[in-house]
Amino acid sequence: MAPPHVLAVPFPAQGHVIPLMELCHCLVEHGFKVTFVNTEFNHKRLLAALSEESTVDQIALVSVPDGLGPGEDRNDLGRLTEAFTKVIPQCLEELIEKSNETEDPMTCMLVDVNMGWAREAVRKKGLRSAFFWPAAAQSLATLLSIPELISRGIIDADGTTISEHGRFQLGPGLPFIDATQLTWNFCGGDGRTKKLIFNYIVNNNRAIDVADFIICNSFKELEEPTFRYNPKILPIGPLLTGLRPNRALGNFWPEDAACLSWLDEQQPGSVVYVAFGSFTIFDRSQFQEFALGLEATGRPFLWVVRPDLTGDSADAYPDGFKERVGDRGRIVAWAPQQKVLAHPSVACFVSHCGWNSTMEGVRNGKLFLCWPYFTDQFLNQNYICDDWKVGLRLTPDESGIVKREQVKSKVEEMLSNEEMRARASMLKENAQQNLNEGGASFENLKTFMDAFRA
């Protein structure tokens, strides 16, 4: 009998591809075959970033067009979503039809919630489907509650925030959310783009309402009130991104594994690790101010500086910065983050609070210095600082700048807080218990896989 064959469809962004790829590796380990679909643009980046040792056993990497031209901006989420919804559905149908002519046809689809419209393509072909949410369960519960937000007068029918309702809760015990920080408010500066993204989400929600499964990269203790509020969302995390030896992870940039040797040379619990994800952009003055703050800590640091982190500035570092910090600082373009966070020399994580980074930090018992950039990252910051109490906020001053003195003082304050360390250790233990046989995440994943085998 042929193994179950999953068609996996991520949203075309780094933070969505990585966790879905990791989930697919889990499925392969349990006897599934996977066809993983990226856009042509991201497919090329992923292949270019693979190390020579990487393998993708039982995962077929395929690509489809995204509807944009070679030079168009894929960070413009309004244009991107408008373009790919016109071309990808037909491509998915063709992939399914081709697989039906083979000995192991596709039997089910695992699709990112943000690509919910893809369910219609597979429904017509008779495949079962499940949705994967790569962010906090609370952020998904909020998106699924749009009709309630409208009826309560928090937003209008176009998604525009009604000013007197700035903060809200979906229910008792759930976190407060700032309505101005809802997803569509960060996806473009003009009203047309915001409305386009809002309508895209509303249409996606219709597909999600009839899903067989909605699984997410979280675990019970992190968001227990949310899982009670919406029991359809099943936590299966934390996913072990980046810890499988020589397995393709889905990175769009080559990892600098040499930084692990540098970490080996540092004292336990001494290193400040800094990474701001794949979207964050700094202007030159803030970048330099932060660099001087890192220098002022006097601690060794590992700093991920993407080539485009400061826009067009090829070398935005303060004069003499690299010479002064010398070997105390290591700067890389992209790091094997989960391995870095698992390293005993790393003391804390200065983060944009993307959910993958948040889960990786929590799983490894690290403290956070939070500096969110957009969308759900502000909710994640609230979780870290207010609910779990394992981190502190970096707060811009009246001029909009996070000053070097604050960077230095917050690092010192955080690393001297023993209660915070104890809570981080407890969350690390909770995470592992969920993954162990009999744990809640283990059982949820087993339920999902058993259903897809049927």
mmCIF file of C-alpha atoms in Angstrom, residues 146-445:
data_model
loop_
_atom_site.group_PDB
_atom_site.id
_atom_site.type_symbol
_atom_site.label_atom_id
_atom_site.label_comp_id
_atom_site.label_asym_id
_atom_site.label_seq_id
_atom_site.Cartn_x
_atom_site.Cartn_y
_atom_site.Cartn_z
ATOM 1 C CA ILE A 146 -13.779 39.271 12.747
ATOM 2 C CA PRO A 147 -17.618 39.052 12.704
ATOM 3 C CA GLU A 148 -17.619 39.463 16.498
ATOM 4 C CA LEU A 149 -15.226 42.432 16.291
ATOM 5 C CA ILE A 150 -17.589 44.099 13.827
ATOM 6 C CA SER A 151 -20.690 43.391 15.925
ATOM 7 C CA ARG A 152 -18.968 44.750 19.059
ATOM 8 C CA GLY A 153 -18.062 47.960 17.241
ATOM 9 C CA ILE A 154 -14.304 47.421 17.499
ATOM 10 C CA ILE A 155 -13.841 47.568 13.711
ATOM 11 C CA ASP A 156 -16.196 48.454 10.876
ATOM 12 C CA ALA A 157 -17.165 46.218 7.954
ATOM 13 C CA ASP A 158 -14.003 47.251 6.063
ATOM 14 C CA GLY A 159 -11.701 46.423 8.983
ATOM 15 C CA THR A 160 -11.105 50.052 9.984
ATOM 16 C CA THR A 161 -10.535 50.500 13.712
ATOM 17 C CA ILE A 162 -13.224 52.525 15.482
ATOM 18 C CA SER A 163 -11.171 54.927 17.567
ATOM 19 C CA GLU A 164 -12.922 54.674 20.949
ATOM 20 C CA HIS A 165 -12.301 50.921 21.038
ATOM 21 C CA GLY A 166 -8.507 50.819 21.134
ATOM 22 C CA ARG A 167 -7.952 47.658 23.202
ATOM 23 C CA PHE A 168 -10.151 44.608 23.514
ATOM 24 C CA GLN A 169 -10.350 41.035 24.794
ATOM 25 C CA LEU A 170 -12.056 38.186 22.987
ATOM 26 C CA GLY A 171 -12.984 36.638 26.316
ATOM 27 C CA PRO A 172 -12.060 36.344 30.012
ATOM 28 C CA GLY A 173 -8.448 35.409 30.604
ATOM 29 C CA LEU A 174 -7.425 36.149 27.020
ATOM 30 C CA PRO A 175 -4.770 38.777 26.297
ATOM 31 C CA PHE A 176 -5.679 42.369 25.513
ATOM 32 C CA ILE A 177 -5.155 43.303 21.873
ATOM 33 C CA ASP A 178 -4.656 46.757 20.381
ATOM 34 C CA ALA A 179 -7.069 47.055 17.457
ATOM 35 C CA THR A 180 -4.646 49.319 15.598
ATOM 36 C CA GLN A 181 -2.167 46.402 15.536
ATOM 37 C CA LEU A 182 -4.460 43.968 13.714
ATOM 38 C CA THR A 183 -2.747 42.268 10.775
ATOM 39 C CA TRP A 184 -4.224 44.283 7.908
ATOM 40 C CA ASN A 185 -3.131 47.571 9.487
ATOM 41 C CA PHE A 186 0.539 46.629 8.914
ATOM 42 C CA CYS A 187 0.366 45.343 5.349
ATOM 43 C CA GLY A 188 0.687 48.602 3.454
ATOM 44 C CA GLY A 189 0.358 52.318 3.944
ATOM 45 C CA ASP A 190 -2.672 52.981 1.756
ATOM 46 C CA GLY A 191 -6.316 52.211 2.438
ATOM 47 C CA ARG A 192 -6.693 50.084 -0.684
ATOM 48 C CA THR A 193 -4.014 47.613 0.435
ATOM 49 C CA LYS A 194 -5.422 47.373 3.958
ATOM 50 C CA LYS A 195 -8.899 46.695 2.606
ATOM 51 C CA LEU A 196 -7.533 44.124 0.145
ATOM 52 C CA ILE A 197 -5.736 42.219 2.936
ATOM 53 C CA PHE A 198 -8.779 42.460 5.218
ATOM 54 C CA ASN A 199 -11.069 41.018 2.539
ATOM 55 C CA TYR A 200 -8.477 38.332 1.786
ATOM 56 C CA ILE A 201 -8.564 37.263 5.451
ATOM 57 C CA VAL A 202 -12.379 37.292 5.560
ATOM 58 C CA ASN A 203 -12.530 35.053 2.480
ATOM 59 C CA ASN A 204 -9.898 32.720 3.942
ATOM 60 C CA ASN A 205 -11.939 32.391 7.117
ATOM 61 C CA ARG A 206 -14.817 30.870 5.166
ATOM 62 C CA ALA A 207 -12.567 27.989 4.118
ATOM 63 C CA ILE A 208 -11.162 27.553 7.617
ATOM 64 C CA ASP A 209 -14.648 27.271 9.118
ATOM 65 C CA VAL A 210 -15.112 23.879 7.432
ATOM 66 C CA ALA A 211 -11.591 22.529 8.032
ATOM 67 C CA ASP A 212 -11.082 18.972 9.277
ATOM 68 C CA PHE A 213 -8.116 20.139 11.356
ATOM 69 C CA ILE A 214 -6.446 23.393 12.359
ATOM 70 C CA ILE A 215 -3.031 22.694 13.885
ATOM 71 C CA CYS A 216 -0.575 25.265 15.198
ATOM 72 C CA ASN A 217 2.998 25.594 16.421
ATOM 73 C CA SER A 218 2.238 26.261 20.082
ATOM 74 C CA PHE A 219 1.661 24.240 23.237
ATOM 75 C CA LYS A 220 -1.005 24.025 25.885
ATOM 76 C CA GLU A 221 0.607 25.937 28.759
ATOM 77 C CA LEU A 222 1.602 28.892 26.576
ATOM 78 C CA GLU A 223 -1.925 29.769 25.456
ATOM 79 C CA GLU A 224 -4.326 27.681 27.516
ATOM 80 C CA PRO A 225 -7.150 30.300 27.611
ATOM 81 C CA THR A 226 -7.065 30.532 23.806
ATOM 82 C CA PHE A 227 -7.329 26.772 23.355
ATOM 83 C CA ARG A 228 -10.358 26.788 25.657
ATOM 84 C CA TYR A 229 -11.872 29.704 23.724
ATOM 85 C CA ASN A 230 -11.418 27.980 20.345
ATOM 86 C CA PRO A 231 -10.965 24.223 20.851
ATOM 87 C CA LYS A 232 -10.767 23.620 17.082
ATOM 88 C CA ILE A 233 -7.180 24.915 17.179
ATOM 89 C CA LEU A 234 -4.878 22.023 18.136
ATOM 90 C CA PRO A 235 -1.343 22.770 19.407
ATOM 91 C CA ILE A 236 1.376 20.405 18.169
ATOM 92 C CA GLY A 237 4.443 22.441 19.140
ATOM 93 C CA PRO A 238 7.046 23.393 19.716
ATOM 94 C CA LEU A 239 8.328 22.274 16.328
ATOM 95 C CA LEU A 240 12.030 21.438 16.444
ATOM 96 C CA THR A 241 13.098 23.805 13.685
ATOM 97 C CA GLY A 242 16.758 23.565 12.813
ATOM 98 C CA LEU A 243 17.712 20.663 15.074
ATOM 99 C CA ARG A 244 17.473 17.841 12.538
ATOM 100 C CA PRO A 245 20.983 17.105 11.238
ATOM 101 C CA ASN A 246 21.433 17.823 7.541
ATOM 102 C CA ARG A 247 17.715 18.279 6.881
ATOM 103 C CA ALA A 248 16.613 21.101 4.581
ATOM 104 C CA LEU A 249 14.836 23.655 6.727
ATOM 105 C CA GLY A 250 13.477 26.198 4.266
ATOM 106 C CA ASN A 251 15.841 29.105 4.846
ATOM 107 C CA PHE A 252 16.064 31.783 2.159
ATOM 108 C CA TRP A 253 19.602 32.787 3.239
ATOM 109 C CA PRO A 254 22.633 30.498 3.724
ATOM 110 C CA GLU A 255 23.326 29.855 7.405
ATOM 111 C CA ASP A 256 26.711 30.765 8.874
ATOM 112 C CA ALA A 257 27.370 27.618 10.891
ATOM 113 C CA ALA A 258 30.876 28.836 11.810
ATOM 114 C CA CYS A 259 29.303 31.039 14.480
ATOM 115 C CA LEU A 260 28.664 27.859 16.508
ATOM 116 C CA SER A 261 32.420 27.357 16.863
ATOM 117 C CA TRP A 262 32.691 30.952 18.082
ATOM 118 C CA LEU A 263 29.960 30.246 20.656
ATOM 119 C CA ASP A 264 31.951 27.224 21.852
ATOM 120 C CA GLU A 265 34.742 29.612 22.860
ATOM 121 C CA GLN A 266 32.489 31.831 25.026
ATOM 122 C CA GLN A 267 31.654 31.442 28.709
ATOM 123 C CA PRO A 268 28.337 29.753 29.624
ATOM 124 C CA GLY A 269 25.461 32.227 29.875
ATOM 125 C CA SER A 270 27.502 35.173 28.593
ATOM 126 C CA VAL A 271 26.401 35.887 24.998
ATOM 127 C CA VAL A 272 23.713 38.311 23.851
ATOM 128 C CA TYR A 273 22.124 36.873 20.699
ATOM 129 C CA VAL A 274 20.462 39.406 18.373
ATOM 130 C CA ALA A 275 18.215 38.594 15.399
ATOM 131 C CA PHE A 276 15.304 40.530 13.927
ATOM 132 C CA GLY A 277 13.827 38.068 11.443
ATOM 133 C CA SER A 278 13.349 38.398 7.705
ATOM 134 C CA PHE A 279 11.273 41.604 7.383
ATOM 135 C CA THR A 280 12.560 44.122 9.951
ATOM 136 C CA ILE A 281 14.258 47.218 8.531
ATOM 137 C CA PHE A 282 16.323 49.768 10.503
ATOM 138 C CA ASP A 283 17.152 53.290 9.454
ATOM 139 C CA ARG A 284 20.821 54.170 9.693
ATOM 140 C CA SER A 285 20.602 56.241 12.893
ATOM 141 C CA GLN A 286 18.717 53.562 14.858
ATOM 142 C CA PHE A 287 21.025 50.833 13.588
ATOM 143 C CA GLN A 288 24.068 52.767 14.784
ATOM 144 C CA GLU A 289 22.490 53.609 18.133
ATOM 145 C CA PHE A 290 21.668 49.956 18.740
ATOM 146 C CA ALA A 291 25.197 48.891 17.757
ATOM 147 C CA LEU A 292 26.599 51.303 20.336
ATOM 148 C CA GLY A 293 24.202 49.851 22.907
ATOM 149 C CA LEU A 294 25.494 46.346 22.209
ATOM 150 C CA GLU A 295 29.031 47.621 22.561
ATOM 151 C CA ALA A 296 28.153 49.302 25.864
ATOM 152 C CA THR A 297 26.930 46.041 27.427
ATOM 153 C CA GLY A 298 30.518 44.830 27.545
ATOM 154 C CA ARG A 299 29.240 41.341 26.795
ATOM 155 C CA PRO A 300 30.079 39.074 23.870
ATOM 156 C CA PHE A 301 27.354 39.203 21.251
ATOM 157 C CA LEU A 302 26.249 37.325 18.143
ATOM 158 C CA TRP A 303 24.333 39.651 15.827
ATOM 159 C CA VAL A 304 22.438 38.581 12.700
ATOM 160 C CA VAL A 305 22.597 41.428 10.169
ATOM 161 C CA ARG A 306 20.790 40.560 6.945
ATOM 162 C CA PRO A 307 22.219 42.242 3.829
ATOM 163 C CA ASP A 308 19.030 44.326 3.578
ATOM 164 C CA LEU A 309 18.584 45.097 7.296
ATOM 165 C CA THR A 310 19.430 48.764 6.787
ATOM 166 C CA GLY A 311 17.965 49.116 3.310
ATOM 167 C CA ASP A 312 20.597 50.274 0.845
ATOM 168 C CA SER A 313 23.387 50.974 3.341
ATOM 169 C CA ALA A 314 26.239 48.593 2.583
ATOM 170 C CA ASP A 315 28.105 49.379 5.817
ATOM 171 C CA ALA A 316 26.052 51.346 8.331
ATOM 172 C CA TYR A 317 28.118 50.521 11.429
ATOM 173 C CA PRO A 318 29.375 53.393 13.603
ATOM 174 C CA ASP A 319 32.921 54.535 12.895
ATOM 175 C CA GLY A 320 35.398 52.217 14.570
ATOM 176 C CA PHE A 321 32.688 49.915 15.948
ATOM 177 C CA LYS A 322 34.040 46.659 14.527
ATOM 178 C CA GLU A 323 37.589 47.496 15.561
ATOM 179 C CA ARG A 324 36.551 48.330 19.136
ATOM 180 C CA VAL A 325 34.473 45.204 19.731
ATOM 181 C CA GLY A 326 36.951 42.932 17.960
ATOM 182 C CA ASP A 327 36.456 39.236 18.685
ATOM 183 C CA ARG A 328 33.915 40.046 21.408
ATOM 184 C CA GLY A 329 31.300 40.508 18.696
ATOM 185 C CA ARG A 330 30.391 38.122 15.902
ATOM 186 C CA ILE A 331 28.261 39.449 13.013
ATOM 187 C CA VAL A 332 26.675 37.056 10.501
ATOM 188 C CA ALA A 333 24.174 37.425 7.660
ATOM 189 C CA TRP A 334 22.013 34.495 8.843
ATOM 190 C CA ALA A 335 22.421 32.024 11.705
ATOM 191 C CA PRO A 336 21.288 28.458 12.489
ATOM 192 C CA GLN A 337 19.020 30.012 15.088
ATOM 193 C CA GLN A 338 17.669 26.977 16.905
ATOM 194 C CA LYS A 339 21.199 25.623 17.373
ATOM 195 C CA VAL A 340 22.337 29.050 18.558
ATOM 196 C CA LEU A 341 19.513 29.315 21.096
ATOM 197 C CA ALA A 342 20.202 25.771 22.305
ATOM 198 C CA HIS A 343 23.846 26.671 22.968
ATOM 199 C CA PRO A 344 24.762 27.022 26.666
ATOM 200 C CA SER A 345 26.820 30.180 26.094
ATOM 201 C CA VAL A 346 23.743 32.191 24.992
ATOM 202 C CA ALA A 347 22.249 34.210 27.850
ATOM 203 C CA CYS A 348 19.428 36.111 26.171
ATOM 204 C CA PHE A 349 17.735 36.863 22.878
ATOM 205 C CA VAL A 350 17.170 40.381 21.506
ATOM 206 C CA SER A 351 14.279 39.649 19.178
ATOM 207 C CA HIS A 352 11.622 41.106 16.887
ATOM 208 C CA CYS A 353 9.252 38.579 18.527
ATOM 209 C CA GLY A 354 8.254 36.711 15.401
ATOM 210 C CA TRP A 355 6.469 33.538 16.491
ATOM 211 C CA ASN A 356 9.121 31.112 15.219
ATOM 212 C CA SER A 357 11.777 33.024 17.148
ATOM 213 C CA THR A 358 9.528 33.222 20.191
ATOM 214 C CA MET A 359 8.912 29.480 20.205
ATOM 215 C CA GLU A 360 12.597 28.697 19.660
ATOM 216 C CA GLY A 361 13.585 30.965 22.547
ATOM 217 C CA VAL A 362 10.927 29.531 24.865
ATOM 218 C CA ARG A 363 11.858 25.953 24.023
ATOM 219 C CA ASN A 364 15.453 26.672 25.000
ATOM 220 C CA GLY A 365 14.660 28.570 28.191
ATOM 221 C CA LYS A 366 16.036 31.916 27.028
ATOM 222 C CA LEU A 367 15.132 35.411 28.229
ATOM 223 C CA PHE A 368 13.955 37.994 25.701
ATOM 224 C CA LEU A 369 14.623 41.647 25.052
ATOM 225 C CA CYS A 370 11.637 42.508 22.849
ATOM 226 C CA TRP A 371 11.603 44.872 19.887
ATOM 227 C CA PRO A 372 8.595 44.028 17.660
ATOM 228 C CA TYR A 373 8.352 45.393 14.138
ATOM 229 C CA PHE A 374 4.827 44.656 12.884
ATOM 230 C CA THR A 375 1.610 42.555 12.979
ATOM 231 C CA ASP A 376 1.426 39.731 15.534
ATOM 232 C CA GLN A 377 4.860 40.537 16.950
ATOM 233 C CA PHE A 378 3.242 43.024 19.360
ATOM 234 C CA LEU A 379 0.928 40.317 20.721
ATOM 235 C CA ASN A 380 3.931 38.018 21.126
ATOM 236 C CA GLN A 381 5.755 40.755 23.035
ATOM 237 C CA ASN A 382 2.773 41.050 25.380
ATOM 238 C CA TYR A 383 2.859 37.305 25.960
ATOM 239 C CA ILE A 384 6.605 37.358 26.698
ATOM 240 C CA CYS A 385 6.596 40.379 29.006
ATOM 241 C CA ASP A 386 3.134 40.372 30.624
ATOM 242 C CA ASP A 387 1.826 36.790 30.618
ATOM 243 C CA TRP A 388 4.877 34.535 30.718
ATOM 244 C CA LYS A 389 7.125 37.193 32.302
ATOM 245 C CA VAL A 390 10.326 35.994 30.634
ATOM 246 C CA GLY A 391 11.421 39.237 28.993
ATOM 247 C CA LEU A 392 11.512 43.029 28.892
ATOM 248 C CA ARG A 393 10.499 45.627 26.317
ATOM 249 C CA LEU A 394 12.766 48.022 24.461
ATOM 250 C CA THR A 395 10.814 51.286 24.266
ATOM 251 C CA PRO A 396 11.548 54.154 21.846
ATOM 252 C CA ASP A 397 11.932 57.610 23.394
ATOM 253 C CA GLU A 398 9.953 60.700 22.363
ATOM 254 C CA SER A 399 12.054 60.981 19.199
ATOM 255 C CA GLY A 400 11.235 57.396 18.202
ATOM 256 C CA ILE A 401 14.718 56.034 18.940
ATOM 257 C CA VAL A 402 15.730 53.195 21.262
ATOM 258 C CA LYS A 403 18.826 54.674 22.885
ATOM 259 C CA ARG A 404 22.069 52.841 23.630
ATOM 260 C CA GLU A 405 21.705 53.443 27.371
ATOM 261 C CA GLN A 406 18.394 51.552 27.409
ATOM 262 C CA VAL A 407 19.885 48.595 25.541
ATOM 263 C CA LYS A 408 22.673 48.349 28.116
ATOM 264 C CA SER A 409 20.435 48.811 31.166
ATOM 265 C CA LYS A 410 17.724 46.379 30.020
ATOM 266 C CA VAL A 411 20.266 43.624 29.321
ATOM 267 C CA GLU A 412 21.722 44.096 32.805
ATOM 268 C CA GLU A 413 18.278 44.223 34.458
ATOM 269 C CA MET A 414 17.078 41.096 32.702
ATOM 270 C CA LEU A 415 20.125 38.937 33.316
ATOM 271 C CA SER A 416 20.135 39.745 37.035
ATOM 272 C CA ASN A 417 16.477 38.678 37.479
ATOM 273 C CA GLU A 418 16.469 35.183 38.993
ATOM 274 C CA GLU A 419 12.664 34.924 39.043
ATOM 275 C CA MET A 420 12.578 35.547 35.307
ATOM 276 C CA ARG A 421 15.195 32.853 34.751
ATOM 277 C CA ALA A 422 13.143 30.391 36.815
ATOM 278 C CA ARG A 423 10.023 31.069 34.741
ATOM 279 C CA ALA A 424 11.979 30.591 31.512
ATOM 280 C CA SER A 425 13.262 27.240 32.797
ATOM 281 C CA MET A 426 9.718 26.183 33.695
ATOM 282 C CA LEU A 427 8.440 26.990 30.181
ATOM 283 C CA LYS A 428 11.336 25.020 28.705
ATOM 284 C CA GLU A 429 10.298 22.027 30.808
ATOM 285 C CA ASN A 430 6.628 22.445 29.784
ATOM 286 C CA ALA A 431 7.652 22.515 26.130
ATOM 287 C CA GLN A 432 9.571 19.251 26.401
ATOM 288 C CA GLN A 433 6.772 17.540 28.325
ATOM 289 C CA ASN A 434 4.354 18.374 25.507
ATOM 290 C CA LEU A 435 6.644 16.676 22.985
ATOM 291 C CA ASN A 436 7.166 13.541 25.062
ATOM 292 C CA GLU A 437 4.989 10.502 24.442
ATOM 293 C CA GLY A 438 1.658 11.147 26.143
ATOM 294 C CA GLY A 439 2.133 14.929 26.099
ATOM 295 C CA ALA A 440 -0.669 17.100 24.717
ATOM 296 C CA SER A 441 1.204 18.162 21.569
ATOM 297 C CA PHE A 442 2.394 14.598 20.936
ATOM 298 C CA GLU A 443 -1.171 13.281 21.156
ATOM 299 C CA ASN A 444 -2.602 16.054 18.954
ATOM 300 C CA LEU A 445 -0.029 15.348 16.248
#
